mmCIF file of C-alpha atoms in Angstrom:
data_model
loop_
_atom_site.group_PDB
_atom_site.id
_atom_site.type_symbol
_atom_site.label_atom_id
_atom_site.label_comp_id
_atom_site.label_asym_id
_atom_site.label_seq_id
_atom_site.Cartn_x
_atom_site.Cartn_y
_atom_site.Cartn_z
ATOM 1 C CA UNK A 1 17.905 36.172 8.214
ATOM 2 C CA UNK A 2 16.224 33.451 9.932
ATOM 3 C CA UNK A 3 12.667 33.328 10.858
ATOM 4 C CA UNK A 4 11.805 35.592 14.299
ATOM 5 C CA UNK A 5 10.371 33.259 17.054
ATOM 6 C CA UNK A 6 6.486 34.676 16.279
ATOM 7 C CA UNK A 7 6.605 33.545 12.461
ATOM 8 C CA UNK A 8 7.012 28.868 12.191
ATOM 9 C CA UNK A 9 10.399 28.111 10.912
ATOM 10 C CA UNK A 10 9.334 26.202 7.683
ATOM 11 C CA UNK A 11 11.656 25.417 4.799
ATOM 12 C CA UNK A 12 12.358 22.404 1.994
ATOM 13 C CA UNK A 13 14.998 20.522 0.344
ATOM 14 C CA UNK A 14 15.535 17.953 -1.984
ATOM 15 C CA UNK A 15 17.183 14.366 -1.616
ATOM 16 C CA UNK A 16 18.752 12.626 -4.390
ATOM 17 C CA UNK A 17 18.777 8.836 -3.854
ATOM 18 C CA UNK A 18 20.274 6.611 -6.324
ATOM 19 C CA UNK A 19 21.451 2.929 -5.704
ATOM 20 C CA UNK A 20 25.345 1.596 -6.032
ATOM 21 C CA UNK A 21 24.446 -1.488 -7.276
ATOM 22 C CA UNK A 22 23.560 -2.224 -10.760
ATOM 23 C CA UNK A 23 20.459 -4.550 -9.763
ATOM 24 C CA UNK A 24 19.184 -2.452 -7.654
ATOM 25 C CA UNK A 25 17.245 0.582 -9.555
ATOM 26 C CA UNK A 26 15.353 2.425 -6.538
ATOM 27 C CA UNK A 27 13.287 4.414 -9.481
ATOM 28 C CA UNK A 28 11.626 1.113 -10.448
ATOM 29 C CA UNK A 29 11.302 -0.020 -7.232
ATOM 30 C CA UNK A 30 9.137 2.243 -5.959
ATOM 31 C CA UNK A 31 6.899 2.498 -9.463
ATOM 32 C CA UNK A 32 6.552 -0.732 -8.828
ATOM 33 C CA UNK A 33 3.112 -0.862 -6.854
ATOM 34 C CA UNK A 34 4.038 -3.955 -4.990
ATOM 35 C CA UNK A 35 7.239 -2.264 -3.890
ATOM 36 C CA UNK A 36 6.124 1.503 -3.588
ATOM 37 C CA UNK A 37 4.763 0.634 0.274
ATOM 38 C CA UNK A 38 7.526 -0.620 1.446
ATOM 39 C CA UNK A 39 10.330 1.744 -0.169
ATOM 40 C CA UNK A 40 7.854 4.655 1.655
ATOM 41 C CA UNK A 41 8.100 2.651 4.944
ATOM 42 C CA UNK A 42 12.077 2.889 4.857
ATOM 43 C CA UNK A 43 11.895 6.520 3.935
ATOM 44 C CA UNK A 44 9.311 7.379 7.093
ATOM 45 C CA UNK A 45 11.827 5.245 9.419
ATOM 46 C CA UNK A 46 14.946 6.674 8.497
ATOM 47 C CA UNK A 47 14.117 9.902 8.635
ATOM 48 C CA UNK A 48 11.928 9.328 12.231
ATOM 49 C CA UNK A 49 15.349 7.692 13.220
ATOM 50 C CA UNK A 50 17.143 11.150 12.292
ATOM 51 C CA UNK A 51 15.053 13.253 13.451
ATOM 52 C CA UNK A 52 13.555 11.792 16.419
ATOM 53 C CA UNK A 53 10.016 11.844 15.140
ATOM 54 C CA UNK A 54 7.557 10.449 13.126
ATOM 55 C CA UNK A 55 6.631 14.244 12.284
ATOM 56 C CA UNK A 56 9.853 15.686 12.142
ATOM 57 C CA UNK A 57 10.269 15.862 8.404
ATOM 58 C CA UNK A 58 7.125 15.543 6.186
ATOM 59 C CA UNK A 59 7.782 13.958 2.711
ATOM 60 C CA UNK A 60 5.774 16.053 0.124
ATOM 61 C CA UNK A 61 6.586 14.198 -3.413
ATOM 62 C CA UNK A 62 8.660 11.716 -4.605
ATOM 63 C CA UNK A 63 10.105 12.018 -7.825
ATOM 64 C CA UNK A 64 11.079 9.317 -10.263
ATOM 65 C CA UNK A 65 14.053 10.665 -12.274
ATOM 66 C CA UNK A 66 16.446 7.264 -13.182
ATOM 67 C CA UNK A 67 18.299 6.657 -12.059
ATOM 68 C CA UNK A 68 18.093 8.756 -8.973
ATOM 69 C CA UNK A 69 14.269 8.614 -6.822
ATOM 70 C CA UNK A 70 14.638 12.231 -5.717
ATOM 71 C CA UNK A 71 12.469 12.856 -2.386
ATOM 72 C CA UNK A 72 11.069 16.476 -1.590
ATOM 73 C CA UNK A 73 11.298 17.329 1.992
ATOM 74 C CA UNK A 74 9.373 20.171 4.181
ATOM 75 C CA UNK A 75 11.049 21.081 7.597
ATOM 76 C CA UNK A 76 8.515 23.073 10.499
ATOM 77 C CA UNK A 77 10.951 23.076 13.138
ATOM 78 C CA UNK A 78 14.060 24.743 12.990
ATOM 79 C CA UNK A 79 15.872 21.969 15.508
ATOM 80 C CA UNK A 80 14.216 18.950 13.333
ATOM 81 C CA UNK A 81 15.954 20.058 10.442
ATOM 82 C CA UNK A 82 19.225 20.950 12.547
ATOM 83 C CA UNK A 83 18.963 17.173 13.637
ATOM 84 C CA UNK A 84 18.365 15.710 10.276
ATOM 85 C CA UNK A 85 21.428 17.892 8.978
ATOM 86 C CA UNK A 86 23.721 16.727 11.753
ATOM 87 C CA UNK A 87 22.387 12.745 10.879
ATOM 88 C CA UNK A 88 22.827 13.195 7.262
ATOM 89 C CA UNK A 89 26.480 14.788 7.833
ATOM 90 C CA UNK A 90 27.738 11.916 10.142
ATOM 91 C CA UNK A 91 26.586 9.348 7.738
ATOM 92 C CA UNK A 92 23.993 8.048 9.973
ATOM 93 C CA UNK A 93 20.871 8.726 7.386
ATOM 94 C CA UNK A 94 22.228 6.540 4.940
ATOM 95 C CA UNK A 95 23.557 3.724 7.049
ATOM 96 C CA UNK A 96 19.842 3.960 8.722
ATOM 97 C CA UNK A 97 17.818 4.129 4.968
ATOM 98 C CA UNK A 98 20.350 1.155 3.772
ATOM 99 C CA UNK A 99 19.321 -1.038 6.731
ATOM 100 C CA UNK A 100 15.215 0.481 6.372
ATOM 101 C CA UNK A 101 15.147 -0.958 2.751
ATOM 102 C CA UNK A 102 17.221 -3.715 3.550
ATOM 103 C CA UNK A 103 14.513 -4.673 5.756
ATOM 104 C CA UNK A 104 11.307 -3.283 3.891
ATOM 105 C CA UNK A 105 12.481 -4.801 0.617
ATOM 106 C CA UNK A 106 14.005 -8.438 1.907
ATOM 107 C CA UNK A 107 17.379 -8.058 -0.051
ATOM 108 C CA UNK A 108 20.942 -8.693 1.713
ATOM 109 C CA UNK A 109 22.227 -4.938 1.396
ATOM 110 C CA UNK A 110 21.352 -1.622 -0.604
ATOM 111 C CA UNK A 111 24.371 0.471 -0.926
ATOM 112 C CA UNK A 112 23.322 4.221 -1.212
ATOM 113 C CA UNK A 113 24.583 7.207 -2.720
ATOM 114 C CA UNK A 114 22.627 10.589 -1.609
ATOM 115 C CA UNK A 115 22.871 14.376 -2.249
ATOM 116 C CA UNK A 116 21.303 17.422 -0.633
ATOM 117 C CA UNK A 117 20.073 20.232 -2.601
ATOM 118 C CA UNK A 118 18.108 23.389 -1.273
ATOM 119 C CA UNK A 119 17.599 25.715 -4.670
ATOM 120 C CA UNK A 120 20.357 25.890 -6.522
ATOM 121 C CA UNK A 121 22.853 25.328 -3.747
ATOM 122 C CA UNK A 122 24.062 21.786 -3.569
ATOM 123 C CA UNK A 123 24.335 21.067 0.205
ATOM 124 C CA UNK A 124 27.258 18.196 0.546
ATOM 125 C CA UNK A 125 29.123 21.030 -0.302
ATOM 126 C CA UNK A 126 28.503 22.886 2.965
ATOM 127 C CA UNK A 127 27.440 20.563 5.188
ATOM 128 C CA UNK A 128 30.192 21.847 8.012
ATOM 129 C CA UNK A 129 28.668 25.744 8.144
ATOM 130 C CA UNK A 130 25.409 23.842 9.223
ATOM 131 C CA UNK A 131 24.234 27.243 9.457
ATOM 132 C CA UNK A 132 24.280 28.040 6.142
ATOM 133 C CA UNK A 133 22.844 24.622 5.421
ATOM 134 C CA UNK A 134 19.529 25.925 7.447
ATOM 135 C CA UNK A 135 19.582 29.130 5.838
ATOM 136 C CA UNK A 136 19.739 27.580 2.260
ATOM 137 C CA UNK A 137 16.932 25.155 3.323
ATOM 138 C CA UNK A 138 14.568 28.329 5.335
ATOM 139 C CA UNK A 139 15.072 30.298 1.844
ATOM 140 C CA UNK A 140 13.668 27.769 -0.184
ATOM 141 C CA UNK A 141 9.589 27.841 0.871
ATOM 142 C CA UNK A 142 7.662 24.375 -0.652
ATOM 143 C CA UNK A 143 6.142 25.285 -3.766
ATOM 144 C CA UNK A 144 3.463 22.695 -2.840
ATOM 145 C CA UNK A 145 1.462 20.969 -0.685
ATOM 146 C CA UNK A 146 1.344 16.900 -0.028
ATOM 147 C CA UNK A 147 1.142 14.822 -2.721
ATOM 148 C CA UNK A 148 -2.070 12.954 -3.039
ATOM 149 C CA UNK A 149 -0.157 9.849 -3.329
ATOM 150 C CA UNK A 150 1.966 10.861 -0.804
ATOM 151 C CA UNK A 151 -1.072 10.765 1.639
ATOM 152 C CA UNK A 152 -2.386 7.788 0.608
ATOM 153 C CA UNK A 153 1.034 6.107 1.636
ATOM 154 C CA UNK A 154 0.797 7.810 5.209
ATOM 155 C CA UNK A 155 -2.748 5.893 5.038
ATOM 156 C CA UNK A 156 -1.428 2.856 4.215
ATOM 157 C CA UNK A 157 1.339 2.594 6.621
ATOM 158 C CA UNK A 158 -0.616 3.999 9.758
ATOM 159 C CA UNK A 159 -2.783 1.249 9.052
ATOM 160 C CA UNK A 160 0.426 -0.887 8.311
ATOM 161 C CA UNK A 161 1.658 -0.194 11.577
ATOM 162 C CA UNK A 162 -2.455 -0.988 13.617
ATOM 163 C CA UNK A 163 -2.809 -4.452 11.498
ATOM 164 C CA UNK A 164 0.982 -5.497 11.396
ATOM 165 C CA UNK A 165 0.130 -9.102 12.246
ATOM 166 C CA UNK A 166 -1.650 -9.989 8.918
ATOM 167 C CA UNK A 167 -0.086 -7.351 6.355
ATOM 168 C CA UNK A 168 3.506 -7.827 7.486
ATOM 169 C CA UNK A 169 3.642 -11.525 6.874
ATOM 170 C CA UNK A 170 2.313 -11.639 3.832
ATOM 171 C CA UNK A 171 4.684 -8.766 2.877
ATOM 172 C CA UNK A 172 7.321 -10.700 3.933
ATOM 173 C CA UNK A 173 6.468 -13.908 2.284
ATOM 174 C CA UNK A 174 6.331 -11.666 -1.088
ATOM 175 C CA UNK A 175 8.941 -10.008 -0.938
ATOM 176 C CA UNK A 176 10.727 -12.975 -0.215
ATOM 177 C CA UNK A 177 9.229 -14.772 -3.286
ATOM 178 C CA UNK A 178 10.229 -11.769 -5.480
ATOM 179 C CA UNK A 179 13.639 -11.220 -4.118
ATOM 180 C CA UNK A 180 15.246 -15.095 -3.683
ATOM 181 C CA UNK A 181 18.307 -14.749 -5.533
ATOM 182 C CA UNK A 182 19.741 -11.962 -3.136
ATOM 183 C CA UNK A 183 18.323 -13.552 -0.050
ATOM 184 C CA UNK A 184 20.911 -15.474 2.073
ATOM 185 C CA UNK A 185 19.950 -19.031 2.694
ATOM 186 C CA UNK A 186 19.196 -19.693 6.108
ATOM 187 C CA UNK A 187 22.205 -21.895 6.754
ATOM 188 C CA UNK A 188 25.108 -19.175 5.474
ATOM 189 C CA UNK A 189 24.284 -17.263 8.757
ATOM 190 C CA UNK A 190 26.425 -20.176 11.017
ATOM 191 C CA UNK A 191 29.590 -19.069 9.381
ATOM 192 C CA UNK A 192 28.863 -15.999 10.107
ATOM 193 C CA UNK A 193 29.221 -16.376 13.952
ATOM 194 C CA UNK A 194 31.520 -18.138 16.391
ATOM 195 C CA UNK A 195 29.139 -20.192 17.759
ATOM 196 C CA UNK A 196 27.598 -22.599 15.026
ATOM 197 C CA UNK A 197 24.825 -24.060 17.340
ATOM 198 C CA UNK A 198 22.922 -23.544 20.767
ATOM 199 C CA UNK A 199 20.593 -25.092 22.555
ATOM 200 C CA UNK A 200 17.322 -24.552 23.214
ATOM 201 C CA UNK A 201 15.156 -27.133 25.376
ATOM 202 C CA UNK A 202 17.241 -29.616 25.164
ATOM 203 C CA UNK A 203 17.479 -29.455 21.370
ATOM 204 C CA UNK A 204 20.395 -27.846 18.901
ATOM 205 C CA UNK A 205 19.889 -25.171 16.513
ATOM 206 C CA UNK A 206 22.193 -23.743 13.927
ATOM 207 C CA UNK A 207 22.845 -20.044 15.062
ATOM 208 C CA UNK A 208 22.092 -17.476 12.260
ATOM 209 C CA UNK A 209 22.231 -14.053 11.747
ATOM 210 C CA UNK A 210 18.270 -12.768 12.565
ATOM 211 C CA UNK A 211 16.452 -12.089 9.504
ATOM 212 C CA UNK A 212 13.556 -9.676 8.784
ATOM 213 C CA UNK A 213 11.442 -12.741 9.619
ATOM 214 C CA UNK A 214 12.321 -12.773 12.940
ATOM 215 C CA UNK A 215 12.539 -9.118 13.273
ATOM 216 C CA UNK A 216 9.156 -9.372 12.180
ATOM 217 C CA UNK A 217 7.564 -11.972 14.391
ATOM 218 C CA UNK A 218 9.650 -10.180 17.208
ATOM 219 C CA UNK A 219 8.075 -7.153 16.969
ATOM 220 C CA UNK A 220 4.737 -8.482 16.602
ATOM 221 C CA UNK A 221 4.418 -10.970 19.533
ATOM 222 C CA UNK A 222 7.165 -9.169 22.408
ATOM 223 C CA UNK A 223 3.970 -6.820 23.928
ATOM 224 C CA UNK A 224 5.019 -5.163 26.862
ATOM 225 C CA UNK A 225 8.388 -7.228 27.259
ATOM 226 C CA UNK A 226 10.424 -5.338 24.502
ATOM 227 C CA UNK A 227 11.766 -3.171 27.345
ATOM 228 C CA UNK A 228 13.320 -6.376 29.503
ATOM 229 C CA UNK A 229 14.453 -7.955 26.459
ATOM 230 C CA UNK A 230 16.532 -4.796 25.541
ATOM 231 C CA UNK A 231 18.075 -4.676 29.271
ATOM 232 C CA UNK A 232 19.033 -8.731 28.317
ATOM 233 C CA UNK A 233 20.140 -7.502 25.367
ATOM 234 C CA UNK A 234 22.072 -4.407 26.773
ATOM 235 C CA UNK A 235 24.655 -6.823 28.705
ATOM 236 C CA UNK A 236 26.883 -6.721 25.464
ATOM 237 C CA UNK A 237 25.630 -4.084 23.296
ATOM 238 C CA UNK A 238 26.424 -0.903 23.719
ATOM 239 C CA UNK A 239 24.009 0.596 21.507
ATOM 240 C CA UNK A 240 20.958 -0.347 24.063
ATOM 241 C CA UNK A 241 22.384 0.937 26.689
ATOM 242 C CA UNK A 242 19.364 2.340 29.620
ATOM 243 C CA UNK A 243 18.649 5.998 28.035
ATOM 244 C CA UNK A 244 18.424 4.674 24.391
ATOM 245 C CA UNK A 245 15.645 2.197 25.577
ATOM 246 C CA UNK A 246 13.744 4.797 27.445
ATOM 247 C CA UNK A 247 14.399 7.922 24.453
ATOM 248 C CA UNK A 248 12.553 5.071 21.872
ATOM 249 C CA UNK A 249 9.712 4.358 24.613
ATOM 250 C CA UNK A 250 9.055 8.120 23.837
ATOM 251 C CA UNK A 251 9.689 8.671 20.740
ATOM 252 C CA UNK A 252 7.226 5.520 19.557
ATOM 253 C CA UNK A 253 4.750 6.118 21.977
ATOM 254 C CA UNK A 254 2.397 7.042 19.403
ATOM 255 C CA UNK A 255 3.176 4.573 17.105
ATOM 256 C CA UNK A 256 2.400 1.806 19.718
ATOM 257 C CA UNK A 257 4.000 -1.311 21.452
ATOM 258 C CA UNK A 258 4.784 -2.946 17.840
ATOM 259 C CA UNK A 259 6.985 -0.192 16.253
ATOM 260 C CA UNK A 260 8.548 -0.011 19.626
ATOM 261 C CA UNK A 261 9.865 -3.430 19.716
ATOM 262 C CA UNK A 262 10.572 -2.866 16.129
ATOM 263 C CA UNK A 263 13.191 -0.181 16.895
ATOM 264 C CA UNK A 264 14.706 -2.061 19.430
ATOM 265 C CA UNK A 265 15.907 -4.751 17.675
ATOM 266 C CA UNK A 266 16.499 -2.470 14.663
ATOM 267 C CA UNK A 267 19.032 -0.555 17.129
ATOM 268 C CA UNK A 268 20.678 -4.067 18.074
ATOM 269 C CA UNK A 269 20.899 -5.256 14.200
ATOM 270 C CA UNK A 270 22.239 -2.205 13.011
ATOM 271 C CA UNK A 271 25.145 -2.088 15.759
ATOM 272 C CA UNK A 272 25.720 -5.867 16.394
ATOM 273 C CA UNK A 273 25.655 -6.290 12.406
ATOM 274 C CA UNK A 274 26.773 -10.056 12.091
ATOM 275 C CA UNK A 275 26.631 -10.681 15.567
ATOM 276 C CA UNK A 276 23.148 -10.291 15.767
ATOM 277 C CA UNK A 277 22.830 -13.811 15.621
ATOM 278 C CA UNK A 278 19.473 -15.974 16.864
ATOM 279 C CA UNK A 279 21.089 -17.629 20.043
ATOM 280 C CA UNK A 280 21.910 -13.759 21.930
ATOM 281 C CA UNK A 281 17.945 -12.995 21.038
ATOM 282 C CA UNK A 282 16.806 -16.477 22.338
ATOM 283 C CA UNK A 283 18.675 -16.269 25.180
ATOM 284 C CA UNK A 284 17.559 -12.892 25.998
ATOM 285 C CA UNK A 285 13.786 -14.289 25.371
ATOM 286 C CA UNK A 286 14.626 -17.100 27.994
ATOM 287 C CA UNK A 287 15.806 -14.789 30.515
ATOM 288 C CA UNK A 288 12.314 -12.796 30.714
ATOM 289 C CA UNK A 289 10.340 -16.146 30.618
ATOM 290 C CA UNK A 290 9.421 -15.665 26.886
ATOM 291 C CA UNK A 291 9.521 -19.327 25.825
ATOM 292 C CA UNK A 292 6.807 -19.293 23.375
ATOM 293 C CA UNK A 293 7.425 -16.602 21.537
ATOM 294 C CA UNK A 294 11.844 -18.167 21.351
ATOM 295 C CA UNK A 295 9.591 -21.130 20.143
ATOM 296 C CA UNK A 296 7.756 -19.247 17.236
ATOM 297 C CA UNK A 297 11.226 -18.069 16.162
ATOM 298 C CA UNK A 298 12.521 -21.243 16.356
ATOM 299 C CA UNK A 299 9.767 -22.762 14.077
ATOM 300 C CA UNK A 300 8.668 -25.171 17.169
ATOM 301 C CA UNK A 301 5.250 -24.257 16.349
ATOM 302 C CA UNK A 302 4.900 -22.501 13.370
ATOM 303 C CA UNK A 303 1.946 -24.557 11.865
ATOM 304 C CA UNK A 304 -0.423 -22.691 14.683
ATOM 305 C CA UNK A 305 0.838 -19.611 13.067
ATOM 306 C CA UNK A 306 -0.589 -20.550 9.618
ATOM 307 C CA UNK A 307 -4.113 -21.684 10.991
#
C-alpha cells in the first residue's frame, strides 16, 4: 500500500538516456569535464520543467553505462512524482531534455531515446495504470544518499545561475568552439522564415531563428521586463498565454530574475520552433522601450560587451 499521510512519501527510479544519433554519445559527454556542467544543467531544467520545481525530483547518481547515461532519481512528494510520470508519459520530458541539451551543449538537435525502470519492473510498460507506476517507484526506497559529485554540480550551477553574466558567455563561446560542425551558420536561419529581413532603426537585418546566444544575452540583460516582453510575445503564441507567465514567476522565484527570463523564452522557442525568429523578439523588445538591449542582440554594440 501506499505511504499513510503521517509517514513522507519517498521512492526512486531509474532513467535510461541514450542518444539517436551516432555522434552524439551522452556517456562521453558528460565524462567529459568540460561538458559534465552543462549536461547536469539540462537534466535540473527538464525535470524542474516536469515537475514544477527546482526540488521536485532530486538526482542522486549518474551512471555512465555506454551507451546509455542512466540517471538515479529520488521522489519526496507523492504529487511530484505523479507530475513527472504524467510529463514523461505525454512525451513532454524528452521534447523538454532534447531542447535543455540542445541549449546547454550548443548543437542543432539531440534526439533522445529514454526508459523508466523502478526495480525490476520496466515502467514504459505501464505507464497508463499511473498508479501502479507510483507504487513500483514508492516500493523501491534509494539505496543511497547524494552523490558527492552530484553535490558539487548543485554547487556549481547555483552559482551558475548568481554569476550567469561571466560563466555563461564563456560557456557559450566554448561550446561553440567545440561544437562548429553541428552549429547552423548564422545566415541558414533566413530560409527558415517568411520574412528574410526587418528593420531595425532604420537599418535591415537578416531574420534568423534565435540562437542560445541570444537566449543567453536575453536572459541576462531583460531584468524586470521579462514579464512585458512575454505579454508582446503572447499576441501570437499560444504557449505564453497570461497564467503560464505568472505559474513561471512562481515557480523561479527562487532562482531569480535571470532563470525567469530564461524560461520564458525557453517556453516561446520550444513552441514557436522555427518561428522563433529574431525580428518577433526585437519587435517585442521595441514595444517595452528595450532598445539597447534589441541593440546588444543585434551586435550594434557588442564591442562594449567585450571591454
Amino acid at each position: 500500500k501506499m505511504a499513510g499521510s503521517s509517514a513522507p512519501w519517498i521512492g526512486s527510479a531509474y532513467l535510461f538516456l541514450q542518444s539517436t544519433c551516432k555522434t552524439i554519445v551522452l556517456p562521453s559527454l558528460y565524462e567529459s569535464s568540460q561538458k559534465k556542467p552543462s549536461v547536469f544543467k539540462a537534466l535540473k531544467l527538464a525535470f524542474a520543467d516536469s515537475t514544477g520545481s527546482m526540488n521536485g525530483v532530486d538526482i542522486l547518481k549518474v551512471h555512465c553505462s555506454h551507451p546509455h547515461l542512466i540517471v538515479q532519481l529520488k521522489f519526496c512528494k507523492q504529487e511530484n512524482c505523479r507530475q513527472f510520470l504524467q510529463s514523461y508519459r505525454e512525451g513532454a520530458l524528452r521534447e523538454s531534455l532534447q531542447n535543455h541539451l540542445q541549449l546547454s551543449l550548443v548543437m542543432t538537435t539531440v534526439p533522445l531515446e529514454m526508459e523508466l525502470k523502478a526495480g525490476n519492473e520496466h515502467l514504459d510498460n505501464m505507464l497508463k495504470d499511473e498508479d501502479r507506476c507510483l507504487e513500483c517507484i514508492y516500493r523501491e526506497k534509494p539505496d543511497r544518499l547524494r552523490d558527492e559529485e552530484i553535490t558539487e554540480l548543485e554547487e556549481c550551477l547555483k552559482s551558475l545561475i548568481v554569476h550567469q553574466s561571466i560563466n555563461n558567455n564563456m560557456a557559450v563561446k566554448d561550446c561553440a568552439s567545440l561544437n562548429s560542425p553541428s552549429l547552423p551558420h548564422p545566415s541558414q536561419g533566413s530560409s527558415l522564415s517568411a520574412q528574410v529581413t526587418f528593420v531595425f532603426q532604420g537599418q535591415q537585418f537578416a531574420n534568423r531563428t534565435l540562437t542560445p546566444d541570444d537566449h543567453q544575452k536575453f536572459a541576462k540583460l531583460v531584468s524586470k521586463k521579462w514579464k512585458q516582453v512575454g505579454r508582446s510575445l503572447q499576441k501570437n503564441c499560444r504557449a505564453l498565454r497570461d497564467p503560464v507567465i505568472d505559474n513561471l514567476a512562481l515557480e523561479y522565484d527562487r532562482e531569480g530574475l535571470y532563470e525567469q527570463a530564461y524560461q520564458l523564452l525557453l517556453r516561446f522557442i520550444q513552441s514557436e520552433g522555427k518561428k522563433a525568429t529574431i525580428a518577433r523578439l526585437i519587435a517585442a523588445l521595441e514595444e517595452n522601450g528595450l532598445i539597447s538591449l534589441a541593440e546588444e542582440l543585434l551586435g550594434l554594440h557588442s564591442s562594449e560587451d567585450c571591454s
